[in-house]
Backbone as numpy.savetxt, mean C-alpha at the origin, in Angstrom:
# Nx Ny Nz CAx CAy CAz Cx Cy Cz
-7.15 9.45 8.13 -6.33 8.45 8.81 -4.94 9.04 8.97
-4.36 8.75 10.05 -2.98 9.17 10.31 -2.08 7.95 10.17
-0.81 8.22 9.95 0.19 7.13 9.88 0.15 6.27 11.12
-0.13 6.89 12.26 -0.17 6.14 13.51 -1.11 4.95 13.47
-2.25 5.12 12.84 -3.24 4.06 12.77 -2.75 2.92 11.86
-2.12 3.29 10.76 -1.58 2.28 9.86 -0.47 1.49 10.55
0.36 2.14 11.32 1.43 1.46 12.07 0.84 0.54 13.11
-0.11 1.04 13.87 -0.74 0.22 14.90 -1.40 -1.01 14.27
-2.10 -0.84 13.15 -2.74 -1.97 12.49 -1.70 -2.99 12.01
-0.59 -2.51 11.49 0.45 -3.42 11.00 1.07 -4.20 12.15
1.16 -3.59 13.32 1.77 -4.27 14.48 0.84 -5.28 15.16
-0.40 -5.34 14.74 -1.33 -6.30 15.34 -0.92 -7.74 15.08
-0.10 -7.97 14.06 0.30 -9.33 13.75 1.47 -9.82 14.60
2.03 -8.97 15.45 3.11 -9.42 16.32 4.16 -8.34 16.50
5.30 -8.74 16.99 6.41 -7.82 17.23 7.19 -7.61 15.92
7.52 -6.36 15.67 8.31 -6.02 14.50 9.39 -5.03 14.90
10.53 -5.15 14.27 11.54 -4.09 14.36 11.11 -3.02 13.36
11.78 -1.88 13.43 11.49 -0.82 12.45 11.73 -1.31 11.04
12.81 -2.07 10.85 13.14 -2.60 9.52 12.04 -3.57 9.03
11.60 -4.47 9.91 10.54 -5.42 9.56 9.23 -4.68 9.25
8.95 -3.63 10.00 7.75 -2.85 9.76 7.83 -2.17 8.39
8.98 -1.65 8.04 9.16 -1.02 6.72 8.93 -2.07 5.62
9.39 -3.29 5.80 9.17 -4.34 4.82 7.70 -4.70 4.74
7.03 -4.77 5.89 5.60 -5.04 5.89 4.82 -3.97 5.17
5.24 -2.71 5.35 4.60 -1.62 4.62 4.86 -1.75 3.10
6.06 -2.09 2.73 6.39 -2.25 1.31 5.51 -3.27 0.64
5.21 -4.36 1.32 4.50 -5.47 0.70 3.00 -5.34 0.84
2.49 -5.25 2.08 1.05 -5.32 2.27 0.38 -4.01 2.49
0.94 -3.15 3.31 0.28 -1.91 3.69 0.38 -0.84 2.58
1.40 -0.97 1.73 1.64 0.07 0.72 0.49 0.21 -0.28
-0.39 -0.81 -0.37 -1.48 -0.63 -1.33 -2.61 0.24 -0.75
-2.46 0.68 0.52 -3.43 1.66 1.00 -2.79 2.77 1.82
-1.51 2.67 2.13 -0.83 3.75 2.86 0.65 3.72 2.54
1.17 4.83 2.03 2.60 4.93 1.73 3.32 5.65 2.84
4.47 5.11 3.23 5.31 5.78 4.22 6.76 5.42 3.95
7.63 6.37 4.11 9.06 6.12 3.98 9.57 5.52 5.27
10.64 4.72 5.21 11.18 4.11 6.43 11.45 5.11 7.56
12.02 6.26 7.24 12.31 7.23 8.28 11.03 7.77 8.94
9.93 7.83 8.17 8.66 8.24 8.76 8.17 7.17 9.75
8.37 5.90 9.37 7.96 4.80 10.26 8.75 4.82 11.58
10.06 5.01 11.48 10.89 5.07 12.69 10.45 6.23 13.58
10.20 7.37 13.00 9.75 8.52 13.78 8.39 8.24 14.42
7.50 7.61 13.67 6.18 7.31 14.22 6.25 6.29 15.35
7.12 5.29 15.20 7.30 4.31 16.30 7.75 5.00 17.57
8.68 5.95 17.44 9.17 6.68 18.60 8.03 7.46 19.27
7.17 8.12 18.47 6.04 8.86 19.01 5.05 7.93 19.69
4.74 6.83 19.03 3.77 5.87 19.60 4.28 5.28 20.89
5.59 5.03 20.96 6.16 4.49 22.20 6.10 5.52 23.33
6.40 6.77 23.00 6.34 7.85 23.98 4.91 8.02 24.52
3.91 7.82 23.64 2.51 7.94 24.04 1.96 6.68 24.70
2.76 5.62 24.75 2.32 4.37 25.39 1.43 3.51 24.52
1.35 3.81 23.23 0.51 3.03 22.32 1.22 1.78 21.78
2.54 1.82 21.81 3.35 0.64 21.49 4.43 0.53 22.56
4.94 -0.67 22.74 6.05 -0.88 23.67 7.17 -1.52 22.89
8.37 -1.12 23.23 9.54 -1.69 22.55 10.44 -2.39 23.54
11.16 -3.37 23.02 12.14 -4.05 23.85 13.40 -4.26 23.04
14.51 -4.19 23.72 15.84 -4.34 23.08 16.14 -5.83 22.94
16.61 -6.22 21.75 17.05 -7.60 21.50 18.55 -7.54 21.21
19.33 -8.18 22.04 20.76 -8.21 21.89 21.11 -9.30 20.86
21.90 -8.93 19.88 22.34 -9.88 18.84 23.86 -9.93 18.82
24.39 -11.10 18.76 25.84 -11.24 18.85 26.56 -10.83 17.58
26.07 -11.24 16.40 26.78 -11.00 15.15 26.25 -9.79 14.38
25.22 -9.16 14.91 24.60 -7.98 14.27 24.37 -6.92 15.32
24.07 -5.70 14.87 23.72 -4.67 15.86 22.43 -5.05 16.61
22.30 -4.60 17.81 21.09 -4.84 18.57 19.88 -4.22 17.87
18.73 -4.74 18.13 17.53 -4.17 17.51 16.43 -4.01 18.55
15.44 -3.18 18.21 14.28 -3.00 19.05 13.07 -3.62 18.37
12.31 -4.36 19.11 11.07 -4.93 18.63 9.90 -4.22 19.29
8.88 -3.92 18.51 7.72 -3.17 19.03 6.46 -4.03 18.89
5.56 -3.84 19.86 4.24 -4.46 19.81 3.21 -3.46 20.31
1.94 -3.69 19.93 0.86 -2.81 20.30 0.51 -3.08 21.79
0.30 -2.02 22.54 -0.14 -2.13 23.94 -1.68 -2.14 23.99
-2.20 -2.35 25.18 -3.67 -2.27 25.34 -4.18 -0.87 24.95
-3.39 0.16 25.31 -3.77 1.53 24.95 -3.75 1.70 23.43
-2.82 1.04 22.75 -2.76 1.10 21.29 -3.96 0.42 20.67
-4.37 -0.73 21.21 -5.58 -1.41 20.72 -6.81 -0.52 20.94
-6.89 0.12 22.09 -8.01 1.02 22.37 -8.03 2.18 21.37
-6.86 2.70 21.01 -6.77 3.77 20.02 -7.26 3.28 18.66
-6.89 2.06 18.29 -7.36 1.49 17.02 -8.87 1.25 17.03
-9.40 0.80 18.17 -10.85 0.59 18.26 -11.59 1.91 18.14
-11.07 2.96 18.77 -11.67 4.29 18.65 -11.62 4.77 17.21
-10.48 4.56 16.55 -10.32 4.94 15.14 -11.31 4.16 14.26
-11.44 2.86 14.51 -12.34 2.02 13.70 -13.78 2.45 13.86
-14.16 2.94 15.03 -15.54 3.36 15.26 -15.87 4.73 14.69
-14.86 5.53 14.41 -15.06 6.87 13.85 -15.46 6.77 12.38
-16.28 7.73 11.95 -16.71 7.77 10.54 -15.49 7.96 9.64
-15.48 7.24 8.51 -14.40 7.35 7.55 -14.70 8.47 6.58
-13.65 9.15 6.15 -13.78 10.21 5.14 -13.78 9.55 3.75
-14.50 10.12 2.79 -14.46 9.58 1.44 -13.03 9.66 0.88
-12.66 8.70 0.07 -11.34 8.73 -0.54 -11.38 9.64 -1.77
-10.21 10.04 -2.20 -10.09 10.91 -3.39 -8.82 10.60 -4.09
-8.78 10.98 -5.38 -7.59 10.76 -6.20 -6.82 12.07 -6.28
-5.53 11.94 -6.05 -4.63 13.10 -6.21 -3.40 12.55 -6.91
-3.31 12.79 -8.21 -2.29 12.12 -9.02 -1.77 13.09 -10.10
-0.47 13.33 -10.08 0.11 14.27 -11.03 -0.04 13.78 -12.49
-0.08 12.47 -12.70 -0.26 11.94 -14.06 -1.63 12.34 -14.62
-2.63 12.40 -13.77 -3.96 12.82 -14.24 -3.96 14.27 -14.67
-3.18 15.11 -14.04 -3.05 16.51 -14.48 -2.44 16.55 -15.89
-1.45 15.71 -16.14 -0.83 15.65 -17.45 -1.82 15.15 -18.51
-2.61 14.14 -18.17 -3.62 13.64 -19.09 -4.67 14.72 -19.36
-5.05 15.44 -18.32 -6.03 16.53 -18.44 -5.57 17.56 -19.46
-4.25 17.81 -19.51 -3.69 18.81 -20.42 -3.24 18.22 -21.76
-3.42 16.94 -21.97 -2.87 16.26 -23.15 -3.33 16.85 -24.48
-4.51 17.42 -24.55 -5.01 18.00 -25.80 -4.19 19.22 -26.22
-3.61 19.88 -25.24 -2.92 21.14 -25.51 -1.41 21.08 -25.46
-0.88 19.94 -25.05 0.58 19.78 -24.95 0.98 18.56 -25.77
2.26 18.34 -25.93 2.74 17.16 -26.61 2.36 15.90 -25.82
1.81 14.91 -26.51 1.31 13.73 -25.80 2.32 12.62 -25.64
3.40 12.64 -26.39 4.35 11.52 -26.32 4.90 11.27 -24.90
5.34 12.33 -24.21 5.80 12.06 -22.82 4.70 11.53 -21.91
3.47 11.96 -22.14 2.35 11.48 -21.34 2.08 9.99 -21.64
2.11 9.65 -22.92 1.94 8.26 -23.32 3.01 7.38 -22.70
4.26 7.84 -22.73 5.36 7.07 -22.13 5.13 6.87 -20.62
4.67 7.93 -19.95 4.45 7.80 -18.51 3.27 6.88 -18.20
2.25 6.92 -19.04 1.11 6.02 -18.86 1.55 4.56 -19.03
2.41 4.30 -20.02 2.89 2.94 -20.23 3.81 2.51 -19.08
4.64 3.41 -18.55 5.47 3.10 -17.40 4.62 2.76 -16.20
3.58 3.56 -15.98 2.69 3.35 -14.86 1.98 2.00 -15.00
1.56 1.67 -16.23 0.91 0.38 -16.47 1.85 -0.77 -16.13
3.08 -0.61 -16.51 4.10 -1.63 -16.23 4.30 -1.80 -14.74
4.40 -0.70 -14.04 4.56 -0.75 -12.57 3.33 -1.36 -11.91
2.17 -1.05 -12.41 0.91 -1.63 -11.87 0.92 -3.16 -12.11
1.37 -3.58 -13.27 1.41 -5.01 -13.57 2.36 -5.74 -12.62
3.49 -5.12 -12.29 4.41 -5.71 -11.31 3.76 -5.81 -9.94
2.98 -4.83 -9.54 2.27 -4.89 -8.27 1.18 -5.95 -8.29
0.52 -6.12 -9.46 -0.51 -7.18 -9.58 0.14 -8.52 -9.30
1.30 -8.74 -9.87 2.03 -10.02 -9.64 2.42 -10.16 -8.19
2.96 -9.09 -7.58 3.39 -9.13 -6.18 2.21 -9.40 -5.25
1.11 -8.68 -5.45 -0.06 -8.86 -4.58 -0.69 -10.25 -4.77
-0.67 -10.75 -6.01 -1.19 -12.09 -6.24 -0.37 -13.13 -5.48
0.94 -12.95 -5.48 1.83 -13.85 -4.73 1.56 -13.75 -3.23
1.41 -12.52 -2.73 1.13 -12.34 -1.32 -0.18 -12.96 -0.91
-1.20 -12.81 -1.76 -2.49 -13.43 -1.47 -2.38 -14.93 -1.38
-1.62 -15.54 -2.28 -1.42 -17.00 -2.23 -0.70 -17.41 -0.97
0.28 -16.61 -0.53 1.00 -16.92 0.70 0.10 -16.79 1.92
-0.75 -15.78 1.94 -1.62 -15.57 3.07 -2.66 -16.69 3.24
-3.18 -17.19 2.13 -4.22 -18.20 2.24 -3.67 -19.63 2.27
-2.36 -19.80 1.98 -1.78 -21.13 2.06 -2.43 -22.11 1.09
-2.80 -23.27 1.61 -3.37 -24.32 0.75 -4.86 -24.12 0.52
-5.51 -23.21 1.24 -6.94 -23.00 1.08 -7.24 -22.24 -0.21
-8.39 -22.56 -0.83 -8.80 -21.75 -1.96 -9.39 -20.44 -1.38
-9.56 -19.44 -2.24 -9.94 -18.12 -1.76 -11.25 -18.11 -0.98
-12.29 -18.75 -1.52 -13.58 -18.74 -0.84 -13.51 -19.41 0.54
-12.78 -20.49 0.61 -12.62 -21.17 1.89 -11.88 -20.27 2.88
-10.81 -19.63 2.39 -10.04 -18.72 3.26 -10.90 -17.55 3.73
-11.70 -16.99 2.83 -12.57 -15.86 3.20 -13.59 -16.26 4.25
-14.04 -17.50 4.22 -15.01 -17.99 5.21 -14.36 -18.33 6.53
-13.16 -18.93 6.50 -12.61 -19.51 7.72 -11.20 -19.07 8.08
-10.59 -18.21 7.25 -9.23 -17.78 7.50 -9.09 -17.13 8.88
-7.97 -17.36 9.52 -7.77 -16.85 10.88 -7.57 -15.35 10.91
-6.69 -14.83 10.07 -6.40 -13.37 10.04 -6.78 -12.86 8.66
-7.96 -12.25 8.57 -8.55 -11.91 7.29 -8.24 -10.47 6.82
-7.96 -9.55 7.76 -7.75 -8.14 7.40 -6.69 -7.91 6.36
-5.46 -8.43 6.55 -4.44 -8.22 5.53 -4.84 -8.79 4.17
-5.54 -9.89 4.17 -5.98 -10.50 2.90 -6.98 -9.57 2.18
-7.91 -9.02 2.96 -8.92 -8.16 2.35 -8.30 -6.88 1.80
-7.32 -6.32 2.50 -6.68 -5.10 1.98 -5.84 -5.43 0.74
-5.25 -6.61 0.69 -4.50 -7.03 -0.51 -5.45 -7.22 -1.69
-6.64 -7.76 -1.43 -7.63 -7.88 -2.50 -7.98 -6.51 -3.08
-8.12 -5.52 -2.20 -8.44 -4.15 -2.65 -7.27 -3.60 -3.47
-6.07 -3.84 -2.99 -4.88 -3.37 -3.73 -4.79 -4.03 -5.09
-5.07 -5.33 -5.16 -5.03 -6.06 -6.43 -6.07 -5.50 -7.40
-7.26 -5.27 -6.93 -8.31 -4.70 -7.78 -7.91 -3.30 -8.28
-7.38 -2.47 -7.39 -6.93 -1.13 -7.77 -5.84 -1.20 -8.83
-4.83 -2.03 -8.61 -3.69 -2.09 -9.56 -4.14 -2.63 -10.92
-5.02 -3.60 -10.94 -5.52 -4.11 -12.22 -6.25 -3.02 -12.98
-7.14 -2.32 -12.27 -7.93 -1.26 -12.93 -7.00 -0.12 -13.38
-6.03 0.20 -12.56 -5.10 1.28 -12.92 -4.27 0.89 -14.14
-3.78 -0.33 -14.18 -3.03 -0.82 -15.34 -3.90 -0.74 -16.60
-5.13 -1.24 -16.53 -6.02 -1.24 -17.69 -6.34 0.16 -18.15
-6.59 1.07 -17.20 -6.90 2.46 -17.57 -5.69 3.09 -18.26
-4.49 2.94 -17.69 -3.29 3.54 -18.31 -3.09 3.05 -19.72
-3.21 1.74 -19.92 -3.04 1.19 -21.26 -4.08 1.72 -22.25
-5.32 1.80 -21.79 -6.38 2.32 -22.66 -6.15 3.78 -23.03
-5.79 4.59 -22.05 -5.59 6.03 -22.32 -4.35 6.25 -23.19
-3.30 5.47 -22.98 -2.13 5.56 -23.84 -2.51 5.22 -25.29
-3.35 4.18 -25.47 -3.81 3.81 -26.82 -4.66 4.91 -27.45
-5.55 5.50 -26.65 -6.40 6.60 -27.16 -5.54 7.77 -27.62
-4.57 8.17 -26.76 -3.72 9.30 -27.14 -2.86 8.99 -28.36
-2.36 7.75 -28.43 -1.54 7.38 -29.58 -2.39 7.40 -30.86
-3.62 6.89 -30.77 -4.50 6.90 -31.95 -4.82 8.32 -32.37
-5.05 9.21 -31.43 -5.32 10.60 -31.76 -4.09 11.25 -32.41
-2.90 10.89 -31.95 -1.67 11.37 -32.57 -1.60 10.95 -34.04
-1.90 9.70 -34.30 -1.85 9.16 -35.63 -2.88 9.85 -36.53
-4.08 10.04 -35.98 -5.13 10.68 -36.77 -4.75 12.11 -37.12
-4.17 12.85 -36.20 -3.75 14.25 -36.45 -2.63 14.28 -37.50
-1.72 13.32 -37.45 -0.61 13.28 -38.39 -1.09 12.99 -39.79
-2.20 12.26 -39.94 -2.77 11.90 -41.24 -3.48 13.06 -41.90
-3.88 14.04 -41.11 -4.66 15.19 -41.66 -3.81 16.10 -42.48
């Protein structure tokens, strides 16, 4: 997947400025695609040049003018082509796992601290994603929303993000506990 597809998918919900798109990425899209704001602005410019998004200038009296972008028919066609293509398997690429891999041969305290920090960050994302899911479904309970909700895609990706963050938090806490216990056992010998 390229950043272009993530941007096009995010713009399906309506018109966004670059700033609003960055906020949308921070909250909803970030659990499956990370991009810095400057990458998003550059991608919007490319997509507009290719005719996949269209932008319009909005004049604001008390603030600087802004550009709002929306997906064009060509952009929708690009997304449909992308959706029909075979997906590649996902993989994990994480520097913390390299540190855990080496934990037997190096000092484990810094690794334990990083695992606990990661668990804390994952817990914060669990709370954020839970809040976002409640906002997306409104007054409906989850099963009702899943059956009849109008815009289901963002909800489903947030569910995946929530599941990932919970599992990541639990794994980090477990591995930190295992390493700490091994430290204690070695100290007792």
